[in-house]
PDB file of C-alpha atoms in Angstrom:
ATOM      1  CA  MET A   1      63.373 110.661 106.468  1.00  0.00           C
ATOM      2  CA  LEU A   2      66.429 111.291 104.233  1.00  0.00           C
ATOM      3  CA  ASN A   3      69.635 109.390 104.638  1.00  0.00           C
ATOM      4  CA  GLU A   4      72.563 111.842 105.648  1.00  0.00           C
ATOM      5  CA  LYS A   5      74.776 110.013 103.270  1.00  0.00           C
ATOM      6  CA  SER A   6      72.235 110.581 100.341  1.00  0.00           C
ATOM      7  CA  PRO A   7      70.293 113.946 101.338  1.00  0.00           C
ATOM      8  CA  LEU A   8      69.373 114.511  97.646  1.00  0.00           C
ATOM      9  CA  ILE A   9      66.571 112.300  95.957  1.00  0.00           C
ATOM     10  CA  LYS A  10      67.819 111.234  92.638  1.00  0.00           C
ATOM     11  CA  LYS A  11      65.338 108.573  91.752  1.00  0.00           C
ATOM     12  CA  ARG A  12      61.460 109.219  91.239  1.00  0.00           C
ATOM     13  CA  PRO A  13      59.712 107.592  94.683  1.00  0.00           C
ATOM     14  CA  PHE A  14      57.717 104.442  94.512  1.00  0.00           C
ATOM     15  CA  ARG A  15      55.180 104.163  97.321  1.00  0.00           C
ATOM     16  CA  GLU A  16      53.323 100.879  98.029  1.00  0.00           C
ATOM     17  CA  VAL A  17      50.382 101.403 100.374  1.00  0.00           C
ATOM     18  CA  HIS A  18      48.675  98.477 102.225  1.00  0.00           C
ATOM     19  CA  HIS A  19      44.806  98.375 102.178  1.00  0.00           C
ATOM     20  CA  THR A  20      44.634  98.719 105.948  1.00  0.00           C
ATOM     21  CA  ALA A  21      45.986 102.267 105.537  1.00  0.00           C
ATOM     22  CA  THR A  22      43.896 105.133 107.210  1.00  0.00           C
ATOM     23  CA  ARG A  23      42.825 108.519 105.443  1.00  0.00           C
ATOM     24  CA  ALA A  24      45.476 110.320 107.555  1.00  0.00           C
ATOM     25  CA  ALA A  25      48.318 107.829 106.340  1.00  0.00           C
ATOM     26  CA  LEU A  26      47.259 108.331 102.701  1.00  0.00           C
ATOM     27  CA  ILE A  27      46.759 112.079 102.395  1.00  0.00           C
ATOM     28  CA  GLY A  28      48.259 113.342 105.662  1.00  0.00           C
ATOM     29  CA  GLY A  29      47.250 114.552 108.889  1.00  0.00           C
ATOM     30  CA  GLY A  30      47.767 115.094 112.512  1.00  0.00           C
ATOM     31  CA  ALA A  31      47.461 118.299 114.852  1.00  0.00           C
ATOM     32  CA  PHE A  32      50.480 119.598 113.041  1.00  0.00           C
ATOM     33  CA  PRO A  33      49.974 117.870 109.565  1.00  0.00           C
ATOM     34  CA  ARG A  34      52.614 115.613 108.031  1.00  0.00           C
ATOM     35  CA  PRO A  35      52.466 114.608 104.421  1.00  0.00           C
ATOM     36  CA  GLY A  36      50.897 111.240 103.658  1.00  0.00           C
ATOM     37  CA  GLU A  37      51.706 108.675 101.160  1.00  0.00           C
ATOM     38  CA  ILE A  38      50.286 110.502  98.178  1.00  0.00           C
ATOM     39  CA  SER A  39      52.687 113.339  98.934  1.00  0.00           C
ATOM     40  CA  LEU A  40      55.719 111.246  99.821  1.00  0.00           C
ATOM     41  CA  ALA A  41      55.104 109.683  96.197  1.00  0.00           C
ATOM     42  CA  HIS A  42      55.008 113.093  94.495  1.00  0.00           C
ATOM     43  CA  GLY A  43      57.028 113.032  91.185  1.00  0.00           C
ATOM     44  CA  GLY A  44      56.828 109.183  91.154  1.00  0.00           C
ATOM     45  CA  VAL A  45      54.361 106.205  91.674  1.00  0.00           C
ATOM     46  CA  LEU A  46      51.756 105.568  94.234  1.00  0.00           C
ATOM     47  CA  PHE A  47      50.787 101.817  94.082  1.00  0.00           C
ATOM     48  CA  LEU A  48      47.618 100.605  95.631  1.00  0.00           C
ATOM     49  CA  ASP A  49      47.360  96.749  95.541  1.00  0.00           C
ATOM     50  CA  GLU A  50      43.993  94.953  96.260  1.00  0.00           C
ATOM     51  CA  LEU A  51      42.053  98.109  95.487  1.00  0.00           C
ATOM     52  CA  PRO A  52      38.676  96.931  96.648  1.00  0.00           C
ATOM     53  CA  GLU A  53      40.078  95.951  99.987  1.00  0.00           C
ATOM     54  CA  PHE A  54      40.710  99.703 100.816  1.00  0.00           C
ATOM     55  CA  LYS A  55      37.886 101.562 102.775  1.00  0.00           C
ATOM     56  CA  LYS A  56      35.807 103.278 100.320  1.00  0.00           C
ATOM     57  CA  SER A  57      36.192 106.576 102.429  1.00  0.00           C
ATOM     58  CA  VAL A  58      39.949 106.200 102.137  1.00  0.00           C
ATOM     59  CA  LEU A  59      39.676 105.810  98.272  1.00  0.00           C
ATOM     60  CA  GLU A  60      37.315 108.814  98.026  1.00  0.00           C
ATOM     61  CA  VAL A  61      39.566 111.290  99.464  1.00  0.00           C
ATOM     62  CA  LEU A  62      42.206 110.707  96.625  1.00  0.00           C
ATOM     63  CA  ARG A  63      39.622 112.138  94.033  1.00  0.00           C
ATOM     64  CA  GLN A  64      40.487 115.870  94.507  1.00  0.00           C
ATOM     65  CA  PRO A  65      44.283 115.524  94.983  1.00  0.00           C
ATOM     66  CA  LEU A  66      44.460 113.364  91.767  1.00  0.00           C
ATOM     67  CA  GLU A  67      42.712 116.023  89.918  1.00  0.00           C
ATOM     68  CA  GLU A  68      44.428 119.092  91.264  1.00  0.00           C
ATOM     69  CA  LYS A  69      48.057 117.438  91.945  1.00  0.00           C
ATOM     70  CA  ALA A  70      48.080 118.903  95.559  1.00  0.00           C
ATOM     71  CA  ILE A  71      46.264 118.423  98.680  1.00  0.00           C
ATOM     72  CA  GLN A  72      44.969 121.197 101.124  1.00  0.00           C
ATOM     73  CA  LEU A  73      44.656 120.301 104.792  1.00  0.00           C
ATOM     74  CA  SER A  74      43.143 122.865 107.103  1.00  0.00           C
ATOM     75  CA  ARG A  75      43.775 122.749 111.007  1.00  0.00           C
ATOM     76  CA  THR A  76      43.264 125.334 113.709  1.00  0.00           C
ATOM     77  CA  CYS A  77      46.842 126.105 113.564  1.00  0.00           C
ATOM     78  CA  GLY A  78      46.666 127.096 109.888  1.00  0.00           C
ATOM     79  CA  ASN A  79      46.266 125.765 106.343  1.00  0.00           C
ATOM     80  CA  TYR A  80      48.799 123.306 104.736  1.00  0.00           C
ATOM     81  CA  ARG A  81      49.358 122.542 101.080  1.00  0.00           C
ATOM     82  CA  PHE A  82      51.239 119.396 100.254  1.00  0.00           C
ATOM     83  CA  PRO A  83      52.220 118.445  96.633  1.00  0.00           C
ATOM     84  CA  ALA A  84      50.518 115.293  95.127  1.00  0.00           C
ATOM     85  CA  ASP A  85      51.274 114.900  91.468  1.00  0.00           C
ATOM     86  CA  VAL A  86      51.684 111.193  91.191  1.00  0.00           C
ATOM     87  CA  ILE A  87      51.031 108.371  88.700  1.00  0.00           C
ATOM     88  CA  LEU A  88      48.543 106.211  90.433  1.00  0.00           C
ATOM     89  CA  VAL A  89      48.831 102.417  89.803  1.00  0.00           C
ATOM     90  CA  ALA A  90      46.361 100.014  91.264  1.00  0.00           C
ATOM     91  CA  ALA A  91      45.633  96.200  91.015  1.00  0.00           C
ATOM     92  CA  MET A  92      42.662  94.248  91.839  1.00  0.00           C
ATOM     93  CA  ASN A  93      41.015  90.897  91.297  1.00  0.00           C
ATOM     94  CA  PRO A  94      37.945  90.305  89.145  1.00  0.00           C
ATOM     95  CA  CYS A  95      35.954  88.910  92.010  1.00  0.00           C
ATOM     96  CA  PRO A  96      36.601  87.989  95.693  1.00  0.00           C
ATOM     97  CA  CYS A  97      38.013  84.498  94.910  1.00  0.00           C
ATOM     98  CA  GLY A  98      39.928  85.796  92.037  1.00  0.00           C
ATOM     99  CA  CYS A  99      38.901  83.308  89.542  1.00  0.00           C
ATOM    100  CA  TYR A 100      36.098  84.967  87.499  1.00  0.00           C
ATOM    101  CA  PRO A 101      35.223  84.707  84.539  1.00  0.00           C
ATOM    102  CA  ASP A 102      36.553  80.945  84.829  1.00  0.00           C
ATOM    103  CA  MET A 103      33.198  79.532  86.017  1.00  0.00           C
ATOM    104  CA  GLN A 104      35.013  76.181  86.471  1.00  0.00           C
ATOM    105  CA  LYS A 105      36.866  77.647  89.472  1.00  0.00           C
ATOM    106  CA  CYS A 106      34.981  80.903  90.531  1.00  0.00           C
ATOM    107  CA  THR A 107      33.043  80.189  93.813  1.00  0.00           C
ATOM    108  CA  CYS A 108      31.407  83.715  93.761  1.00  0.00           C
ATOM    109  CA  THR A 109      27.841  84.563  93.090  1.00  0.00           C
ATOM    110  CA  PRO A 110      26.768  87.297  90.744  1.00  0.00           C
ATOM    111  CA  VAL A 111      25.684  89.415  93.596  1.00  0.00           C
ATOM    112  CA  GLN A 112      29.012  88.813  95.493  1.00  0.00           C
ATOM    113  CA  ILE A 113      30.867  89.935  92.483  1.00  0.00           C
ATOM    114  CA  GLN A 114      28.884  92.965  91.865  1.00  0.00           C
ATOM    115  CA  MET A 115      29.185  94.132  95.565  1.00  0.00           C
ATOM    116  CA  TYR A 116      32.995  93.533  95.322  1.00  0.00           C
ATOM    117  CA  LEU A 117      33.386  95.676  92.272  1.00  0.00           C
ATOM    118  CA  ASN A 118      30.834  98.435  93.615  1.00  0.00           C
ATOM    119  CA  ARG A 119      33.398  99.141  96.455  1.00  0.00           C
ATOM    120  CA  ILE A 120      35.165 101.383  93.781  1.00  0.00           C
ATOM    121  CA  SER A 121      33.015 104.509  92.797  1.00  0.00           C
ATOM    122  CA  ARG A 122      32.687 105.662  89.284  1.00  0.00           C
ATOM    123  CA  PRO A 123      33.925 109.033  90.029  1.00  0.00           C
ATOM    124  CA  PHE A 124      37.222 107.518  91.370  1.00  0.00           C
ATOM    125  CA  LEU A 125      37.616 105.241  88.293  1.00  0.00           C
ATOM    126  CA  ASP A 126      37.081 108.453  86.127  1.00  0.00           C
ATOM    127  CA  ARG A 127      40.329 109.672  87.258  1.00  0.00           C
ATOM    128  CA  ILE A 128      42.266 106.654  86.014  1.00  0.00           C
ATOM    129  CA  ASP A 129      43.407 106.943  82.378  1.00  0.00           C
ATOM    130  CA  LEU A 130      43.935 103.332  81.593  1.00  0.00           C
ATOM    131  CA  CYS A 131      41.989 100.144  82.842  1.00  0.00           C
ATOM    132  CA  VAL A 132      43.219  96.921  81.467  1.00  0.00           C
ATOM    133  CA  GLU A 133      42.271  93.400  82.135  1.00  0.00           C
ATOM    134  CA  ALA A 134      45.277  91.044  82.473  1.00  0.00           C
ATOM    135  CA  VAL A 135      44.577  87.766  80.778  1.00  0.00           C
ATOM    136  CA  PRO A 136      45.769  84.617  82.707  1.00  0.00           C
ATOM    137  CA  VAL A 137      49.399  83.362  81.850  1.00  0.00           C
ATOM    138  CA  SER A 138      49.663  80.022  80.522  1.00  0.00           C
ATOM    139  CA  TYR A 139      52.297  77.453  80.936  1.00  0.00           C
ATOM    140  CA  GLU A 140      53.552  77.879  77.361  1.00  0.00           C
ATOM    141  CA  ASP A 141      53.895  81.562  78.010  1.00  0.00           C
ATOM    142  CA  LEU A 142      56.028  80.870  81.003  1.00  0.00           C
ATOM    143  CA  THR A 143      58.224  78.224  79.342  1.00  0.00           C
ATOM    144  CA  SER A 144      58.447  79.782  75.881  1.00  0.00           C
ATOM    145  CA  GLU A 145      61.860  80.950  74.709  1.00  0.00           C
ATOM    146  CA  ARG A 146      60.362  83.555  72.173  1.00  0.00           C
ATOM    147  CA  LYS A 147      61.918  86.930  72.757  1.00  0.00           C
ATOM    148  CA  SER A 148      59.542  89.904  73.280  1.00  0.00           C
ATOM    149  CA  GLU A 149      60.331  93.672  73.568  1.00  0.00           C
ATOM    150  CA  ASN A 150      62.216  94.248  76.784  1.00  0.00           C
ATOM    151  CA  SER A 151      61.875  97.273  79.170  1.00  0.00           C
ATOM    152  CA  ALA A 152      64.895  99.129  77.664  1.00  0.00           C
ATOM    153  CA  GLN A 153      63.310  99.022  74.262  1.00  0.00           C
ATOM    154  CA  ILE A 154      60.048 100.293  75.659  1.00  0.00           C
ATOM    155  CA  ARG A 155      61.794 103.012  77.604  1.00  0.00           C
ATOM    156  CA  LYS A 156      63.584 104.155  74.310  1.00  0.00           C
ATOM    157  CA  ARG A 157      60.123 104.576  72.597  1.00  0.00           C
ATOM    158  CA  ILE A 158      58.654 106.360  75.594  1.00  0.00           C
ATOM    159  CA  CYS A 159      61.525 108.739  75.681  1.00  0.00           C
ATOM    160  CA  ARG A 160      61.147 109.532  72.022  1.00  0.00           C
ATOM    161  CA  VAL A 161      57.560 110.370  72.412  1.00  0.00           C
ATOM    162  CA  ARG A 162      58.270 112.480  75.363  1.00  0.00           C
ATOM    163  CA  LYS A 163      60.691 114.524  73.203  1.00  0.00           C
ATOM    164  CA  VAL A 164      57.792 114.986  70.605  1.00  0.00           C
ATOM    165  CA  GLN A 165      55.249 116.232  73.390  1.00  0.00           C
ATOM    166  CA  LYS A 166      57.872 118.595  74.834  1.00  0.00           C
ATOM    167  CA  GLU A 167      58.539 120.229  71.550  1.00  0.00           C
ATOM    168  CA  ARG A 168      54.961 120.406  70.709  1.00  0.00           C
ATOM    169  CA  TYR A 169      54.272 122.343  73.969  1.00  0.00           C
ATOM    170  CA  ARG A 170      57.447 124.187  74.136  1.00  0.00           C
ATOM    171  CA  GLU A 171      55.533 127.635  74.164  1.00  0.00           C
ATOM    172  CA  SER A 172      53.565 126.545  77.102  1.00  0.00           C
ATOM    173  CA  CYS A 173      53.825 125.175  80.712  1.00  0.00           C
ATOM    174  CA  ILE A 174      52.644 121.798  79.529  1.00  0.00           C
ATOM    175  CA  THR A 175      55.135 119.036  78.950  1.00  0.00           C
ATOM    176  CA  VAL A 176      53.121 116.057  78.338  1.00  0.00           C
ATOM    177  CA  ASN A 177      49.574 115.151  76.958  1.00  0.00           C
ATOM    178  CA  ALA A 178      48.223 114.232  80.298  1.00  0.00           C
ATOM    179  CA  MET A 179      48.468 117.868  81.309  1.00  0.00           C
ATOM    180  CA  LEU A 180      46.349 119.133  78.674  1.00  0.00           C
ATOM    181  CA  ASP A 181      43.165 121.395  79.488  1.00  0.00           C
ATOM    182  CA  GLU A 182      39.953 121.719  77.523  1.00  0.00           C
ATOM    183  CA  LYS A 183      41.463 124.431  75.341  1.00  0.00           C
ATOM    184  CA  GLY A 184      44.519 122.232  74.777  1.00  0.00           C
ATOM    185  CA  LEU A 185      42.346 119.201  73.845  1.00  0.00           C
ATOM    186  CA  LYS A 186      40.491 121.238  70.985  1.00  0.00           C
ATOM    187  CA  ARG A 187      43.854 122.511  69.527  1.00  0.00           C
ATOM    188  CA  TYR A 188      45.934 119.400  69.822  1.00  0.00           C
ATOM    189  CA  CYS A 189      43.514 116.411  69.822  1.00  0.00           C
ATOM    190  CA  THR A 190      41.695 116.721  66.551  1.00  0.00           C
ATOM    191  CA  LEU A 191      39.985 113.632  65.238  1.00  0.00           C
ATOM    192  CA  GLU A 192      39.646 112.673  61.609  1.00  0.00           C
ATOM    193  CA  ASN A 193      36.065 112.296  60.432  1.00  0.00           C
ATOM    194  CA  ASP A 194      35.756 108.428  60.943  1.00  0.00           C
ATOM    195  CA  ALA A 195      37.352 108.804  64.532  1.00  0.00           C
ATOM    196  CA  ARG A 196      34.879 111.827  65.304  1.00  0.00           C
ATOM    197  CA  ARG A 197      31.859 109.542  64.309  1.00  0.00           C
ATOM    198  CA  LEU A 198      33.182 106.802  66.337  1.00  0.00           C
ATOM    199  CA  MET A 199      33.640 108.965  69.556  1.00  0.00           C
ATOM    200  CA  GLU A 200      30.113 110.306  69.157  1.00  0.00           C
ATOM    201  CA  GLN A 201      28.896 106.710  69.065  1.00  0.00           C
ATOM    202  CA  ALA A 202      31.179 105.642  72.105  1.00  0.00           C
ATOM    203  CA  PHE A 203      29.957 108.563  74.194  1.00  0.00           C
ATOM    204  CA  SER A 204      26.413 107.581  73.892  1.00  0.00           C
ATOM    205  CA  VAL A 205      26.852 103.734  74.146  1.00  0.00           C
ATOM    206  CA  MET A 206      29.334 103.764  76.930  1.00  0.00           C
ATOM    207  CA  GLY A 207      27.627 106.388  78.870  1.00  0.00           C
ATOM    208  CA  LEU A 208      30.770 108.574  79.138  1.00  0.00           C
ATOM    209  CA  THR A 209      31.264 111.457  81.464  1.00  0.00           C
ATOM    210  CA  ALA A 210      33.078 114.607  80.303  1.00  0.00           C
ATOM    211  CA  ARG A 211      36.059 113.607  82.409  1.00  0.00           C
ATOM    212  CA  GLY A 212      36.251 110.242  80.656  1.00  0.00           C
ATOM    213  CA  TYR A 213      35.592 111.576  77.379  1.00  0.00           C
ATOM    214  CA  HIS A 214      38.736 113.982  77.969  1.00  0.00           C
ATOM    215  CA  ARG A 215      40.875 111.270  79.335  1.00  0.00           C
ATOM    216  CA  ILE A 216      40.176 108.977  76.213  1.00  0.00           C
ATOM    217  CA  LEU A 217      41.239 111.972  73.916  1.00  0.00           C
ATOM    218  CA  LYS A 218      44.678 112.353  75.813  1.00  0.00           C
ATOM    219  CA  THR A 219      45.196 108.635  75.595  1.00  0.00           C
ATOM    220  CA  ALA A 220      44.475 108.578  71.895  1.00  0.00           C
ATOM    221  CA  ARG A 221      46.806 111.560  71.341  1.00  0.00           C
ATOM    222  CA  THR A 222      49.651 109.567  72.928  1.00  0.00           C
ATOM    223  CA  ILE A 223      48.832 106.473  71.089  1.00  0.00           C
ATOM    224  CA  ALA A 224      49.111 108.795  67.738  1.00  0.00           C
ATOM    225  CA  ASP A 225      52.327 110.044  68.905  1.00  0.00           C
ATOM    226  CA  LEU A 226      53.714 106.530  69.411  1.00  0.00           C
ATOM    227  CA  ALA A 227      52.585 105.819  65.940  1.00  0.00           C
ATOM    228  CA  GLU A 228      54.213 109.036  64.751  1.00  0.00           C
ATOM    229  CA  GLU A 229      50.922 110.423  63.446  1.00  0.00           C
ATOM    230  CA  GLU A 230      49.715 114.141  63.725  1.00  0.00           C
ATOM    231  CA  GLN A 231      46.113 113.545  63.618  1.00  0.00           C
ATOM    232  CA  ILE A 232      44.364 111.124  65.633  1.00  0.00           C
ATOM    233  CA  ARG A 233      42.794 108.484  63.450  1.00  0.00           C
ATOM    234  CA  GLU A 234      40.073 105.822  64.061  1.00  0.00           C
ATOM    235  CA  ASN A 235      42.505 103.041  65.074  1.00  0.00           C
ATOM    236  CA  HIS A 236      44.138 105.192  67.632  1.00  0.00           C
ATOM    237  CA  LEU A 237      40.934 106.032  69.213  1.00  0.00           C
ATOM    238  CA  LYS A 238      39.700 102.374  69.021  1.00  0.00           C
ATOM    239  CA  GLU A 239      42.639 101.475  71.157  1.00  0.00           C
ATOM    240  CA  ALA A 240      42.237 104.218  73.536  1.00  0.00           C
ATOM    241  CA  LEU A 241      38.674 102.993  74.054  1.00  0.00           C
ATOM    242  CA  GLY A 242      39.812  99.660  74.685  1.00  0.00           C
ATOM    243  CA  TYR A 243      41.619 100.842  77.726  1.00  0.00           C
ATOM    244  CA  ARG A 244      38.289 101.915  79.352  1.00  0.00           C
ATOM    245  CA  MET A 245      37.317  98.628  80.950  1.00  0.00           C
ATOM    246  CA  VAL A 246      35.502 100.670  83.649  1.00  0.00           C
ATOM    247  CA  ASP A 247      32.896 101.868  81.170  1.00  0.00           C
ATOM    248  CA  LYS A 248      31.994  98.276  80.138  1.00  0.00           C
ATOM    249  CA  LYS A 249      29.689  97.517  83.196  1.00  0.00           C
ATOM    250  CA  TYR A 250      32.648  95.417  84.531  1.00  0.00           C
ATOM    251  CA  TRP A 251      32.590  91.690  83.735  1.00  0.00           C
ATOM    252  CA  THR A 252      29.270  90.525  85.004  1.00  0.00           C
ATOM    253  CA  ARG A 253      26.363  89.629  82.820  1.00  0.00           C
TER     254      ARG A 253
END
């Protein structure tokens, strides 16, 4: 698949997958297996647009490789292991017509909305670190001349925090917070007293799983790094909890 003039990959891959993709196209397959989209995106981004439109069986096969960062395929001719360490980015509408919660425009019934959202399982959502609802963009936002933070400035902040994390984990094989295991979480993700009480309350009220709890801690650790704080404080944890839209029973009442 590489160009003869450019046989070396110098940029992280970005693979956008259409919702009609099959399981084999996504994870790989065939009599003599070829890598799928998740392996072709290794080291980069796998983007799934219109997430609920994917077949549920197709999405479910991503659960294990997202956890293990690799995928194992077994065939009569042998076993094949392909790399699959990707950043999964997905997008979806809040309902089939895309207008909820604006009841002036939404034509969907509560049952239709819930059925639409239920196409994505809780175990799959538990493997996503950040889940954010995008607010509608107003005309004033589009025409405003007010300057906001640009991508170059954001990149600079991210690179600074990456250096902090690399230095923190210099004596291990870990390079970023996302790679922390349970032992690492206990060592590097300590909560102050107020944050600990908040986490205890959130775990019960939001019905968090162990996986969801660990992902919130990793997100809070990164937010604290951006704020140049060594310990995770209550405001860092509140922001991390705000990125768990999946634990708010969606948007339906």
